[in-house]
CSV table of C-alpha atoms in Angstrom, one decimal:
chain,number,residue,atom,x,y,z
B,1,MET,CA,-8.6,-45.4,8.7
B,2,ALA,CA,-8.2,-43.6,5.4
B,3,THR,CA,-4.7,-43.1,4.1
B,4,GLU,CA,-3.4,-39.6,4.7
B,5,ASN,CA,-1.9,-38.1,1.5
B,6,ARG,CA,-0.8,-34.4,1.2
B,7,GLY,CA,0.4,-34.9,-2.4
B,8,PRO,CA,-2.8,-33.4,-3.9
B,9,GLU,CA,-2.4,-30.3,-1.6
B,10,LEU,CA,1.1,-29.8,-2.8
B,11,ALA,CA,0.2,-30.5,-6.5
B,12,ALA,CA,-2.6,-27.8,-6.3
B,13,VAL,CA,-0.2,-25.2,-5.0
B,14,ILE,CA,2.3,-26.1,-7.8
B,15,ILE,CA,-0.2,-26.0,-10.6
B,16,PHE,CA,-1.8,-22.7,-9.5
B,17,LEU,CA,1.5,-20.9,-9.2
B,18,MET,CA,2.7,-22.4,-12.4
B,19,VAL,CA,-0.3,-21.1,-14.3
B,20,PHE,CA,-0.1,-17.7,-12.4
B,21,SER,CA,3.5,-17.3,-13.4
B,22,LEU,CA,2.8,-18.2,-17.0
B,23,VAL,CA,0.1,-15.5,-17.1
B,24,THR,CA,2.1,-12.8,-15.4
B,25,VAL,CA,5.3,-13.3,-17.4
B,26,GLY,CA,3.3,-13.6,-20.6
B,27,LEU,CA,1.6,-10.2,-19.8
B,28,ARG,CA,5.1,-8.8,-19.0
B,29,CYS,CA,6.4,-9.9,-22.4
B,30,TYR,CA,3.3,-8.4,-24.2
B,31,THR,CA,3.7,-5.1,-22.3
B,32,MET,CA,7.4,-4.8,-23.0
B,33,GLY,CA,7.4,-6.2,-26.5
B,34,PHE,CA,4.2,-4.7,-28.0
B,35,VAL,CA,3.1,-1.9,-25.7
B,36,LEU,CA,6.4,-0.2,-25.0
B,37,LYS,CA,8.2,-1.8,-27.9
B,38,ARG,CA,11.4,-2.7,-26.1
B,39,PHE,CA,12.8,-5.8,-24.4
B,40,PHE,CA,15.7,-5.4,-21.9
B,41,ALA,CA,18.0,-7.8,-20.1
B,42,GLU,CA,15.6,-8.3,-17.1
B,43,ASP,CA,12.8,-9.1,-19.5
B,44,TRP,CA,14.7,-11.8,-21.2
B,45,LEU,CA,15.9,-13.1,-17.9
B,46,SER,CA,12.3,-13.4,-16.7
B,47,VAL,CA,11.5,-15.7,-19.7
B,48,VAL,CA,14.5,-17.9,-18.9
B,49,THR,CA,13.6,-18.0,-15.3
B,50,LEU,CA,10.0,-19.0,-16.2
B,51,ALA,CA,11.3,-21.9,-18.2
B,52,ILE,CA,13.5,-23.1,-15.3
B,53,TYR,CA,10.6,-22.6,-12.9
B,54,MET,CA,8.4,-24.8,-15.2
B,55,PHE,CA,11.0,-27.5,-15.0
B,56,TYR,CA,11.0,-27.2,-11.2
B,57,SER,CA,7.2,-27.6,-11.2
B,58,ILE,CA,7.3,-30.6,-13.5
B,59,SER,CA,9.9,-32.2,-11.3
B,60,ALA,CA,7.9,-31.7,-8.2
B,61,LEU,CA,4.7,-33.1,-9.9
B,62,ILE,CA,6.6,-36.2,-11.0
B,63,SER,CA,7.9,-36.7,-7.4
B,64,ILE,CA,4.3,-36.5,-6.2
B,65,ARG,CA,3.3,-39.0,-8.8
B,66,TRP,CA,5.8,-41.5,-7.2
B,67,GLY,CA,4.9,-40.9,-3.6
B,68,LEU,CA,6.0,-37.4,-2.3
B,69,GLY,CA,3.4,-36.3,0.2
B,70,LYS,CA,2.4,-39.8,1.3
B,71,HIS,CA,3.5,-41.7,4.4
B,72,VAL,CA,6.5,-44.0,3.6
B,73,ALA,CA,4.4,-47.0,4.6
B,74,ASP,CA,1.8,-46.2,2.0
B,75,VAL,CA,4.4,-46.0,-0.9
B,76,PRO,CA,5.7,-49.2,-2.6
B,77,ILE,CA,9.4,-49.6,-1.8
B,78,ASP,CA,10.5,-49.5,-5.4
B,79,HIS,CA,8.9,-46.1,-5.8
B,80,HIS,CA,11.0,-44.4,-3.1
B,81,PRO,CA,14.1,-43.9,-5.2
B,82,ILE,CA,12.1,-42.3,-8.1
B,83,ALA,CA,10.3,-39.9,-5.7
B,84,LEU,CA,13.6,-39.0,-4.0
B,85,PHE,CA,15.4,-38.5,-7.3
B,86,TRP,CA,12.8,-35.9,-8.5
B,87,LYS,CA,12.7,-34.3,-5.1
B,88,TYR,CA,16.5,-33.9,-5.3
B,89,ILE,CA,16.2,-32.3,-8.8
B,90,GLY,CA,13.6,-29.9,-7.4
B,91,GLN,CA,15.9,-28.9,-4.5
B,92,CYS,CA,18.7,-28.0,-6.9
B,93,VAL,CA,16.5,-26.0,-9.3
B,94,TYR,CA,14.9,-24.1,-6.4
B,95,VAL,CA,18.3,-22.5,-5.6
B,96,LEU,CA,18.8,-21.4,-9.2
B,97,VAL,CA,15.4,-19.9,-9.5
B,98,SER,CA,15.6,-17.9,-6.3
B,99,VAL,CA,18.9,-16.3,-7.4
B,100,LEU,CA,17.6,-15.4,-10.9
B,101,VAL,CA,14.5,-13.7,-9.5
B,102,LYS,CA,16.8,-11.4,-7.4
B,103,PHE,CA,18.5,-10.4,-10.6
B,104,ILE,CA,15.2,-9.7,-12.4
B,105,VAL,CA,14.2,-7.2,-9.7
B,106,GLY,CA,17.8,-5.9,-9.3
B,107,LEU,CA,18.3,-5.1,-13.0
B,108,LEU,CA,15.0,-3.3,-13.1
B,109,LEU,CA,16.0,-1.1,-10.1
B,110,LEU,CA,19.4,-0.5,-11.6
B,111,ARG,CA,17.6,1.1,-14.6
B,112,ILE,CA,15.4,3.2,-12.4
B,113,CYS,CA,18.2,4.3,-10.0
B,114,SER,CA,20.5,5.3,-12.8
B,115,ARG,CA,21.7,8.6,-11.3
B,116,GLN,CA,22.0,7.5,-7.6
B,117,LYS,CA,25.5,6.0,-7.4
B,118,TRP,CA,25.2,4.7,-3.8
B,119,GLN,CA,22.0,2.9,-4.8
B,120,ARG,CA,23.7,1.3,-7.8
B,121,VAL,CA,26.6,0.2,-5.7
B,122,THR,CA,24.3,-1.2,-3.1
B,123,ILE,CA,22.3,-3.2,-5.7
B,124,TRP,CA,25.5,-4.6,-7.3
B,125,THR,CA,27.0,-5.5,-4.0
B,126,LEU,CA,23.8,-7.2,-2.9
B,127,LEU,CA,23.6,-9.2,-6.1
B,128,GLY,CA,27.2,-10.1,-5.8
B,129,VAL,CA,26.8,-11.4,-2.2
B,130,VAL,CA,23.7,-13.4,-3.2
B,131,THR,CA,25.5,-14.9,-6.2
B,132,VAL,CA,28.6,-15.9,-4.3
B,133,PHE,CA,26.8,-17.4,-1.3
B,134,ASN,CA,24.3,-19.4,-3.5
B,135,MET,CA,27.2,-20.7,-5.6
B,136,PHE,CA,28.4,-22.2,-2.4
B,137,TYR,CA,24.9,-23.3,-1.3
B,138,ILE,CA,24.0,-25.0,-4.5
B,139,PHE,CA,27.2,-27.2,-4.2
B,140,ILE,CA,26.1,-28.1,-0.7
B,141,VAL,CA,22.7,-29.2,-2.1
B,142,ILE,CA,24.2,-31.0,-5.1
B,143,LEU,CA,26.8,-32.8,-3.0
B,144,GLN,CA,24.7,-33.5,0.1
B,145,CYS,CA,25.5,-37.2,-0.4
B,146,MET,CA,28.5,-38.9,-1.8
B,147,PRO,CA,28.2,-40.4,-4.3
B,148,ILE,CA,25.4,-38.2,-5.5
B,149,GLN,CA,23.1,-41.1,-6.4
B,150,PHE,CA,23.2,-42.4,-2.9
B,151,TYR,CA,20.7,-39.6,-1.9
B,152,TRP,CA,17.8,-41.4,-3.6
B,153,TYR,CA,19.0,-45.0,-2.8
B,154,ARG,CA,19.9,-44.5,0.9
B,155,TYR,CA,16.5,-45.8,2.2
B,156,SER,CA,16.5,-48.8,-0.1
B,157,PRO,CA,16.8,-52.2,1.6
B,158,ASN,CA,19.5,-53.2,-0.9
B,159,PRO,CA,20.9,-50.0,-2.4
B,160,PRO,CA,23.0,-50.5,-5.6
B,161,VAL,CA,25.5,-47.9,-4.2
B,162,THR,CA,26.8,-47.2,-0.7
B,163,GLY,CA,28.0,-43.8,0.6
B,164,LYS,CA,27.3,-41.2,3.2
B,165,CYS,CA,25.5,-37.9,3.5
B,166,ASN,CA,26.5,-34.5,5.1
B,167,HIS,CA,26.2,-33.9,8.8
B,168,SER,CA,22.9,-32.4,10.0
B,169,LYS,CA,24.6,-29.0,10.8
B,170,LEU,CA,26.0,-28.8,7.2
B,171,ALA,CA,22.5,-29.4,5.9
B,172,THR,CA,20.7,-26.9,8.1
B,173,ILE,CA,23.0,-24.0,8.8
B,174,PRO,CA,23.6,-23.0,5.2
B,175,THR,CA,19.8,-23.3,4.7
B,176,TYR,CA,19.1,-20.9,7.5
B,177,VAL,CA,21.7,-18.5,6.2
B,178,SER,CA,20.2,-18.7,2.7
B,179,LEU,CA,16.7,-17.9,4.1
B,180,LEU,CA,17.9,-14.9,6.1
B,181,LEU,CA,19.9,-13.6,3.1
B,182,ASN,CA,16.8,-13.9,0.9
B,183,VAL,CA,14.7,-12.0,3.3
B,184,LEU,CA,17.3,-9.3,3.7
B,185,SER,CA,17.9,-8.9,0.0
B,186,ASP,CA,14.1,-8.8,-0.7
B,187,TRP,CA,13.6,-5.9,1.8
B,188,ILE,CA,16.6,-4.0,0.6
B,189,LEU,CA,15.4,-4.2,-3.0
B,190,ALA,CA,12.0,-3.1,-1.8
B,191,LEU,CA,13.2,-0.1,0.2
B,192,LEU,CA,15.8,1.3,-2.2
B,193,PRO,CA,13.4,3.0,-4.6
B,194,ILE,CA,11.7,5.0,-1.9
B,195,SER,CA,14.4,7.7,-1.8
B,196,VAL,CA,14.2,8.1,-5.6
B,197,VAL,CA,10.5,8.5,-5.6
B,198,TRP,CA,10.2,10.6,-2.4
B,199,ASN,CA,12.4,13.3,-3.8
B,200,SER,CA,10.4,13.7,-7.1
B,201,ASN,CA,7.7,16.2,-7.8
B,202,MET,CA,4.7,13.9,-7.2
B,203,ASP,CA,1.8,14.2,-4.8
B,204,ARG,CA,1.8,11.9,-1.8
B,205,ASN,CA,-0.7,9.4,-3.1
B,206,THR,CA,1.2,9.0,-6.3
B,207,LYS,CA,4.4,8.5,-4.4
B,208,ILE,CA,2.8,5.8,-2.3
B,209,SER,CA,1.4,4.0,-5.3
B,210,VAL,CA,4.8,4.1,-7.2
B,211,VAL,CA,6.7,2.7,-4.2
B,212,ALA,CA,4.1,-0.1,-3.9
B,213,VAL,CA,4.6,-1.0,-7.6
B,214,LEU,CA,8.4,-1.1,-7.2
B,215,ALA,CA,8.2,-3.1,-4.0
B,216,ILE,CA,5.7,-5.7,-5.2
B,217,GLY,CA,8.6,-7.8,-6.6
B,218,SER,CA,9.8,-8.4,-3.1
B,219,ILE,CA,6.6,-9.6,-1.6
B,220,ALA,CA,7.8,-13.2,-1.7
B,221,SER,CA,9.9,-12.5,1.4
B,222,LEU,CA,6.7,-13.2,3.4
B,223,ALA,CA,6.8,-16.8,2.1
B,224,THR,CA,10.5,-17.0,2.9
B,225,VAL,CA,9.8,-16.1,6.5
B,226,ALA,CA,7.1,-18.7,6.7
B,227,ARG,CA,9.5,-21.3,5.3
B,228,ILE,CA,12.1,-20.8,8.1
B,229,PRO,CA,10.4,-23.1,10.7
B,230,TYR,CA,10.2,-26.0,8.2
B,231,ALA,CA,13.9,-26.0,7.3
B,232,LYS,CA,14.5,-28.9,9.6
B,233,GLN,CA,12.5,-31.1,7.3
B,234,LEU,CA,15.6,-31.3,5.1
B,235,LEU,CA,17.1,-33.7,7.7
B,236,SER,CA,16.7,-37.4,7.3
B,237,ASN,CA,13.7,-38.8,9.2
B,238,PRO,CA,11.7,-42.0,9.1
B,239,ASP,CA,8.7,-40.5,7.2
B,240,TYR,CA,10.8,-38.6,4.7
B,241,LEU,CA,8.2,-38.4,1.9
B,242,TYR,CA,5.3,-37.1,4.1
B,243,ASN,CA,7.3,-34.7,6.4
B,244,PHE,CA,8.9,-32.8,3.5
B,245,THR,CA,5.5,-31.5,2.3
B,246,ASP,CA,5.4,-28.2,4.3
B,247,LEU,CA,8.8,-27.2,3.2
B,248,ALA,CA,8.0,-28.1,-0.4
B,249,ILE,CA,4.8,-26.0,-0.3
B,250,TRP,CA,6.5,-22.9,1.1
B,251,SER,CA,9.5,-23.2,-1.2
B,252,THR,CA,7.1,-23.3,-4.2
B,253,VAL,CA,5.2,-20.3,-3.0
B,254,GLU,CA,8.4,-18.4,-2.4
B,255,ILE,CA,9.8,-18.7,-5.9
B,256,GLY,CA,6.5,-18.8,-7.7
B,257,LEU,CA,5.2,-15.7,-6.0
B,258,ALA,CA,8.6,-13.9,-6.5
B,259,LEU,CA,8.6,-14.5,-10.2
B,260,SER,CA,5.0,-13.5,-10.6
B,261,ALA,CA,5.3,-10.4,-8.5
B,262,SER,CA,8.4,-9.2,-10.3
B,263,SER,CA,6.4,-9.3,-13.5
B,264,LEU,CA,3.3,-7.6,-12.0
B,265,ALA,CA,5.5,-4.6,-11.2
B,266,THR,CA,6.0,-3.9,-14.9
B,267,LEU,CA,2.3,-4.0,-16.1
B,268,LYS,CA,1.3,-0.4,-15.4
B,269,PRO,CA,1.6,0.6,-19.1
B,270,LEU,CA,-0.7,-2.3,-20.0
B,271,PHE,CA,-3.3,-1.2,-17.4
B,272,ARG,CA,-3.0,2.3,-18.9
B,273,LYS,CA,-3.7,1.0,-22.4
B,274,LEU,CA,-6.7,-0.9,-21.2
B,275,ASN,CA,-8.0,2.1,-19.2
B,276,ILE,CA,-7.6,0.1,-15.9
B,277,LEU,CA,-6.7,2.6,-13.1
B,278,VAL,CA,-5.8,5.2,-15.7
B,279,SER,CA,-4.3,8.4,-14.5
B,280,THR,CA,-4.5,11.8,-16.1
B,281,ARG,CA,-1.3,13.9,-16.4
B,282,ASN,CA,-2.2,15.8,-13.2
B,283,GLY,CA,-2.6,12.6,-11.3
B,284,SER,CA,-6.4,12.4,-11.0
B,285,ARG,CA,-7.8,8.9,-11.5
B,286,LEU,CA,-10.2,8.0,-14.3
B,287,GLY,CA,-12.7,5.2,-14.0
B,288,VAL,CA,-13.7,3.1,-17.0
B,289,GLY,CA,-16.9,4.6,-18.4
B,290,THR,CA,-16.9,7.6,-16.1
B,291,SER,CA,-19.3,10.3,-17.4
B,292,GLY,CA,-17.9,13.6,-18.4
B,293,GLN,CA,-14.4,12.3,-19.0
B,294,GLY,CA,-14.7,11.3,-22.7
B,295,THR,CA,-12.7,14.3,-23.9
B,296,ASN,CA,-10.0,14.0,-21.3
B,297,SER,CA,-9.7,10.3,-22.0
B,298,ARG,CA,-9.4,10.9,-25.7
B,299,ALA,CA,-6.9,13.6,-25.2
B,300,THR,CA,-4.8,11.5,-22.8
B,301,LYS,CA,-4.9,8.6,-25.3
B,302,ASP,CA,-3.9,10.8,-28.2
B,303,GLY,CA,-1.1,12.4,-26.3
B,304,GLU,CA,0.3,9.0,-25.1
B,305,SER,CA,0.1,7.7,-28.7
B,306,ALA,CA,2.0,10.6,-30.0
B,307,TRP,CA,4.5,10.3,-27.2
B,308,HIS,CA,5.0,6.6,-27.8
B,309,SER,CA,5.3,7.1,-31.6
B,310,ARG,CA,8.5,9.1,-31.0
B,311,LYS,CA,9.9,6.5,-28.5
B,312,ARG,CA,9.1,3.2,-30.1
B,313,SER,CA,11.6,0.9,-31.8
B,314,MET,CA,11.2,-2.6,-33.3
B,315,PRO,CA,9.5,-5.1,-30.9
B,316,PHE,CA,11.9,-7.2,-28.7
B,317,MET,CA,14.9,-5.1,-29.8
B,318,PRO,CA,16.9,-3.2,-27.1
B,319,ARG,CA,17.3,0.5,-27.5
B,320,LYS,CA,19.0,3.3,-25.6
B,321,PHE,CA,16.9,6.0,-23.9
B,322,THR,CA,17.7,9.5,-24.9
B,323,GLU,CA,16.8,10.9,-21.5
B,324,ILE,CA,17.6,9.5,-18.0
B,325,LYS,CA,13.9,9.5,-17.0
B,326,ASP,CA,12.6,7.9,-20.2
B,327,GLU,CA,12.5,4.5,-18.5
B,328,GLU,CA,10.6,5.8,-15.5
B,329,ASN,CA,8.2,7.6,-17.8
B,330,GLU,CA,7.4,4.6,-19.9
B,331,MET,CA,6.9,2.4,-16.9
B,332,GLY,CA,4.5,4.9,-15.5
B,333,ILE,CA,6.7,5.7,-12.5
B,334,ILE,CA,7.1,9.4,-13.1
B,335,PRO,CA,4.3,11.3,-14.7
B,336,ARG,CA,5.2,12.8,-18.0
B,337,PRO,CA,4.5,16.5,-18.4
B,338,ALA,CA,2.0,17.4,-21.1
B,339,GLU,CA,3.8,18.2,-24.4
B,340,LYS,CA,2.9,21.2,-26.5
B,341,SER,CA,1.8,20.4,-30.0
B,342,ALA,CA,4.0,21.6,-32.8
B,343,LEU,CA,0.8,22.8,-34.6
B,344,ASP,CA,-0.1,25.0,-31.6
B,345,THR,CA,3.3,26.5,-31.4
B,346,SER,CA,3.5,27.3,-35.2
B,347,ALA,CA,-0.1,28.7,-35.1
B,348,ARG,CA,0.8,30.9,-32.1
B,349,ASP,CA,3.9,32.2,-33.8
B,350,SER,CA,2.1,33.0,-37.0
B,351,ILE,CA,-0.5,35.0,-35.2
B,352,SER,CA,1.6,36.8,-32.7
B,353,VAL,CA,4.1,38.2,-35.3
B,354,PRO,CA,1.7,40.1,-37.5
B,355,LEU,CA,-0.3,41.3,-34.5
B,356,ALA,CA,2.9,42.8,-32.9
B,357,SER,CA,4.0,44.6,-36.1
B,358,HIS,CA,0.6,45.6,-37.5
B,359,PRO,CA,-2.1,46.5,-34.9
B,360,PRO,CA,-5.5,45.8,-36.2
B,361,THR,CA,-7.6,48.6,-37.7
B,362,ARG,CA,-11.1,49.4,-36.4
B,363,SER,CA,-12.6,47.5,-39.2
B,364,GLN,CA,-10.5,44.5,-38.4
B,365,ARG,CA,-11.5,44.5,-34.7
B,366,PRO,CA,-14.2,42.0,-33.6
B,367,ASP,CA,-17.8,43.3,-33.5
B,368,PHE,CA,-18.5,43.2,-29.7
B,369,LYS,CA,-22.2,43.0,-30.5
B,370,ASP,CA,-21.6,39.4,-31.6
B,371,PHE,CA,-20.6,38.7,-28.0
B,372,ASN,CA,-23.8,40.3,-26.6
B,373,PHE,CA,-22.0,43.1,-24.9
B,374,SER,CA,-24.0,46.4,-24.5
């Protein structure tokens, strides 16, 4: 019978999400740094979180290299401690990444909900609860065995250290609480922007699309829910390398999808620049290459270039917005009203003043024959 090995399955998930996260965070950096010409705290935090997530992915791949995903009987005994060591590193880093992703989404929403005090209080309270609990939880993960190195030597025939690990309840109950708290926080962060958008002067379709953009950063809660039934795989069991695979897969999907989705929610200005799902100022959609829209597309592009020229600062340098809705406008969340050109205003003034003071004579009046009137 062929040896069953789920390591390649786990490795494929890790590599795909690692590349996907690199692409989405890279596009976020380009959008914020070069399209909008600003870089805020949540953008820097996404870069830091990406680096930590890359370390998580590499740790998991090393653990797979030394036997994670295989049956214990199929892995040389001297490989077990190495596989368990890198599995332990991945567990600790997972907790850190899951907390940082919440802050990425939360800081973005704090900027959008700048005038709603109750929403700001809710977001800060939620982030505080998540931080405090996960500080406790990460100590549970780090100190699950005493001494710490006993975790990866505990299945060795002749371990170099002796010790003991936490009781099963101390291993599973905080994990279930963490999962439920993650789901709750994801849904709260997804639902908070609805009241902001629904009270704005936008048509129904635009409101729905905006809410979807803001909520996309919380889509990873679906993976968190799927991860709940596999939390028991944290417990010690005879086939500890193979039986951990399902929990490892869903943990990777959870944080990888959360990091990618939080970046996708910021890419609307890039799509506008590339004429992907571009909207006119009145909300109608323009397709790429649509006939009869060349003038409108050019006018929209020129208007947006003029608008951005007044708002831009140096790339990757923070700046303060002069108006409370500037952030929403730049992110494409609230449509900007068409601005009147200074040239049009001056021309109108220069024409209206002489007409008001000096009515035109008959010789100055237009020849109506030129307009084919009889």
